[in-house]
Amino acid sequence: MLKMTIPVSVVSVKAAKDAKSNNYADFLFVGGSISIPVDQAAFDTLKPLVGSEVLASFQMKPSGIARFGRSVSIFEAVKFLGLVK
């Protein structure tokens, strides 16, 4: 796994529906968007930042795929690690 820090816009933060589900945060960044589970502390930190651009760190999982007949690497964000001050 890799750690990657990128500038993102916080689009929304959604609370868990019940005790068995997760809080989620939606982020926009150059090249795409992501909806990723966050813990309660991250939820509380991100909630007032909706609509803001921040520097965030994510744990990334590299994968190889074929695109237009060529092998390329992609990085999938699997965990929100926190904000960088």
JSON list of C-alpha atoms in Angstrom, two decimals:
[
{"chain": "A", "resi": 1, "resn": "MET", "atom": "CA", "xyz": [0.00, 0.00, 0.00]},
{"chain": "A", "resi": 2, "resn": "LEU", "atom": "CA", "xyz": [1.07, 3.56, -0.68]},
{"chain": "A", "resi": 3, "resn": "LYS", "atom": "CA", "xyz": [0.31, 6.83, 1.05]},
{"chain": "A", "resi": 4, "resn": "MET", "atom": "CA", "xyz": [-0.64, 9.68, -1.30]},
{"chain": "A", "resi": 5, "resn": "THR", "atom": "CA", "xyz": [-1.36, 13.30, -0.38]},
{"chain": "A", "resi": 6, "resn": "ILE", "atom": "CA", "xyz": [-3.45, 15.27, -2.88]},
{"chain": "A", "resi": 7, "resn": "PRO", "atom": "CA", "xyz": [-5.52, 18.46, -2.95]},
{"chain": "A", "resi": 8, "resn": "VAL", "atom": "CA", "xyz": [-9.23, 17.63, -2.83]},
{"chain": "A", "resi": 9, "resn": "SER", "atom": "CA", "xyz": [-12.54, 19.44, -2.50]},
{"chain": "A", "resi": 10, "resn": "VAL", "atom": "CA", "xyz": [-14.82, 18.15, 0.25]},
{"chain": "A", "resi": 11, "resn": "VAL", "atom": "CA", "xyz": [-18.18, 17.69, -1.50]},
{"chain": "A", "resi": 12, "resn": "SER", "atom": "CA", "xyz": [-20.27, 16.16, 1.28]},
{"chain": "A", "resi": 13, "resn": "VAL", "atom": "CA", "xyz": [-20.09, 14.23, 4.53]},
{"chain": "A", "resi": 14, "resn": "LYS", "atom": "CA", "xyz": [-22.82, 11.68, 5.24]},
{"chain": "A", "resi": 15, "resn": "ALA", "atom": "CA", "xyz": [-23.62, 10.26, 8.67]},
{"chain": "A", "resi": 16, "resn": "ALA", "atom": "CA", "xyz": [-24.09, 6.54, 9.21]},
{"chain": "A", "resi": 17, "resn": "LYS", "atom": "CA", "xyz": [-27.71, 5.37, 9.00]},
{"chain": "A", "resi": 18, "resn": "ASP", "atom": "CA", "xyz": [-27.32, 2.92, 11.87]},
{"chain": "A", "resi": 19, "resn": "ALA", "atom": "CA", "xyz": [-24.69, 1.33, 14.12]},
{"chain": "A", "resi": 20, "resn": "LYS", "atom": "CA", "xyz": [-23.75, -1.25, 11.46]},
{"chain": "A", "resi": 21, "resn": "SER", "atom": "CA", "xyz": [-22.99, 1.26, 8.69]},
{"chain": "A", "resi": 22, "resn": "ASN", "atom": "CA", "xyz": [-20.21, 3.80, 8.15]},
{"chain": "A", "resi": 23, "resn": "ASN", "atom": "CA", "xyz": [-19.94, 7.56, 7.87]},
{"chain": "A", "resi": 24, "resn": "TYR", "atom": "CA", "xyz": [-18.87, 8.57, 4.35]},
{"chain": "A", "resi": 25, "resn": "ALA", "atom": "CA", "xyz": [-17.07, 11.55, 2.85]},
{"chain": "A", "resi": 26, "resn": "ASP", "atom": "CA", "xyz": [-17.20, 12.52, -0.83]},
{"chain": "A", "resi": 27, "resn": "PHE", "atom": "CA", "xyz": [-14.15, 14.18, -2.37]},
{"chain": "A", "resi": 28, "resn": "LEU", "atom": "CA", "xyz": [-13.46, 15.71, -5.81]},
{"chain": "A", "resi": 29, "resn": "PHE", "atom": "CA", "xyz": [-9.94, 15.85, -7.22]},
{"chain": "A", "resi": 30, "resn": "VAL", "atom": "CA", "xyz": [-8.27, 16.32, -10.59]},
{"chain": "A", "resi": 31, "resn": "GLY", "atom": "CA", "xyz": [-9.24, 13.24, -12.57]},
{"chain": "A", "resi": 32, "resn": "GLY", "atom": "CA", "xyz": [-12.20, 12.03, -10.55]},
{"chain": "A", "resi": 33, "resn": "SER", "atom": "CA", "xyz": [-14.10, 11.69, -7.32]},
{"chain": "A", "resi": 34, "resn": "ILE", "atom": "CA", "xyz": [-14.36, 9.27, -4.43]},
{"chain": "A", "resi": 35, "resn": "SER", "atom": "CA", "xyz": [-16.81, 8.32, -1.72]},
{"chain": "A", "resi": 36, "resn": "ILE", "atom": "CA", "xyz": [-14.91, 6.69, 1.14]},
{"chain": "A", "resi": 37, "resn": "PRO", "atom": "CA", "xyz": [-15.76, 5.55, 4.68]},
{"chain": "A", "resi": 38, "resn": "VAL", "atom": "CA", "xyz": [-14.49, 7.79, 7.50]},
{"chain": "A", "resi": 39, "resn": "ASP", "atom": "CA", "xyz": [-14.48, 7.34, 11.27]},
{"chain": "A", "resi": 40, "resn": "GLN", "atom": "CA", "xyz": [-16.37, 9.65, 13.64]},
{"chain": "A", "resi": 41, "resn": "ALA", "atom": "CA", "xyz": [-13.34, 11.87, 14.34]},
{"chain": "A", "resi": 42, "resn": "ALA", "atom": "CA", "xyz": [-12.75, 12.43, 10.60]},
{"chain": "A", "resi": 43, "resn": "PHE", "atom": "CA", "xyz": [-16.49, 13.02, 10.11]},
{"chain": "A", "resi": 44, "resn": "ASP", "atom": "CA", "xyz": [-16.45, 15.76, 12.77]},
{"chain": "A", "resi": 45, "resn": "THR", "atom": "CA", "xyz": [-13.33, 17.35, 11.24]},
{"chain": "A", "resi": 46, "resn": "LEU", "atom": "CA", "xyz": [-14.62, 17.27, 7.65]},
{"chain": "A", "resi": 47, "resn": "LYS", "atom": "CA", "xyz": [-18.22, 18.40, 8.28]},
{"chain": "A", "resi": 48, "resn": "PRO", "atom": "CA", "xyz": [-17.40, 22.15, 8.62]},
{"chain": "A", "resi": 49, "resn": "LEU", "atom": "CA", "xyz": [-15.06, 21.91, 5.60]},
{"chain": "A", "resi": 50, "resn": "VAL", "atom": "CA", "xyz": [-17.75, 20.96, 3.05]},
{"chain": "A", "resi": 51, "resn": "GLY", "atom": "CA", "xyz": [-17.19, 23.13, -0.01]},
{"chain": "A", "resi": 52, "resn": "SER", "atom": "CA", "xyz": [-13.55, 23.79, 0.85]},
{"chain": "A", "resi": 53, "resn": "GLU", "atom": "CA", "xyz": [-10.35, 22.64, -0.81]},
{"chain": "A", "resi": 54, "resn": "VAL", "atom": "CA", "xyz": [-7.98, 20.79, 1.55]},
{"chain": "A", "resi": 55, "resn": "LEU", "atom": "CA", "xyz": [-4.85, 18.68, 1.37]},
{"chain": "A", "resi": 56, "resn": "ALA", "atom": "CA", "xyz": [-5.75, 15.11, 2.31]},
{"chain": "A", "resi": 57, "resn": "SER", "atom": "CA", "xyz": [-3.82, 11.86, 2.67]},
{"chain": "A", "resi": 58, "resn": "PHE", "atom": "CA", "xyz": [-5.17, 8.52, 1.51]},
{"chain": "A", "resi": 59, "resn": "GLN", "atom": "CA", "xyz": [-3.94, 4.95, 1.64]},
{"chain": "A", "resi": 60, "resn": "MET", "atom": "CA", "xyz": [-3.75, 3.82, -1.99]},
{"chain": "A", "resi": 61, "resn": "LYS", "atom": "CA", "xyz": [-3.86, 0.32, -3.46]},
{"chain": "A", "resi": 62, "resn": "PRO", "atom": "CA", "xyz": [-2.06, 0.01, -6.82]},
{"chain": "A", "resi": 63, "resn": "SER", "atom": "CA", "xyz": [-3.60, -2.19, -9.53]},
{"chain": "A", "resi": 64, "resn": "GLY", "atom": "CA", "xyz": [-2.68, -3.02, -13.09]},
{"chain": "A", "resi": 65, "resn": "ILE", "atom": "CA", "xyz": [-5.30, -2.82, -15.83]},
{"chain": "A", "resi": 66, "resn": "ALA", "atom": "CA", "xyz": [-5.38, -2.89, -19.63]},
{"chain": "A", "resi": 67, "resn": "ARG", "atom": "CA", "xyz": [-6.54, 0.38, -21.20]},
{"chain": "A", "resi": 68, "resn": "PHE", "atom": "CA", "xyz": [-6.70, 0.77, -24.97]},
{"chain": "A", "resi": 69, "resn": "GLY", "atom": "CA", "xyz": [-4.63, -2.40, -25.31]},
{"chain": "A", "resi": 70, "resn": "ARG", "atom": "CA", "xyz": [-1.83, -1.18, -23.04]},
{"chain": "A", "resi": 71, "resn": "SER", "atom": "CA", "xyz": [-0.94, -2.05, -19.45]},
{"chain": "A", "resi": 72, "resn": "VAL", "atom": "CA", "xyz": [-1.31, 0.85, -17.03]},
{"chain": "A", "resi": 73, "resn": "SER", "atom": "CA", "xyz": [-1.25, 1.26, -13.26]},
{"chain": "A", "resi": 74, "resn": "ILE", "atom": "CA", "xyz": [-4.11, 2.79, -11.32]},
{"chain": "A", "resi": 75, "resn": "PHE", "atom": "CA", "xyz": [-4.24, 3.77, -7.66]},
{"chain": "A", "resi": 76, "resn": "GLU", "atom": "CA", "xyz": [-7.45, 3.15, -5.73]},
{"chain": "A", "resi": 77, "resn": "ALA", "atom": "CA", "xyz": [-7.99, 5.09, -2.51]},
{"chain": "A", "resi": 78, "resn": "VAL", "atom": "CA", "xyz": [-8.96, 2.56, 0.15]},
{"chain": "A", "resi": 79, "resn": "LYS", "atom": "CA", "xyz": [-8.68, 4.58, 3.38]},
{"chain": "A", "resi": 80, "resn": "PHE", "atom": "CA", "xyz": [-8.83, 8.22, 4.41]},
{"chain": "A", "resi": 81, "resn": "LEU", "atom": "CA", "xyz": [-5.76, 8.92, 6.58]},
{"chain": "A", "resi": 82, "resn": "GLY", "atom": "CA", "xyz": [-6.38, 12.56, 7.48]},
{"chain": "A", "resi": 83, "resn": "LEU", "atom": "CA", "xyz": [-5.80, 16.17, 6.56]},
{"chain": "A", "resi": 84, "resn": "VAL", "atom": "CA", "xyz": [-2.39, 17.75, 6.10]},
{"chain": "A", "resi": 85, "resn": "LYS", "atom": "CA", "xyz": [-1.98, 21.16, 7.70]}
]
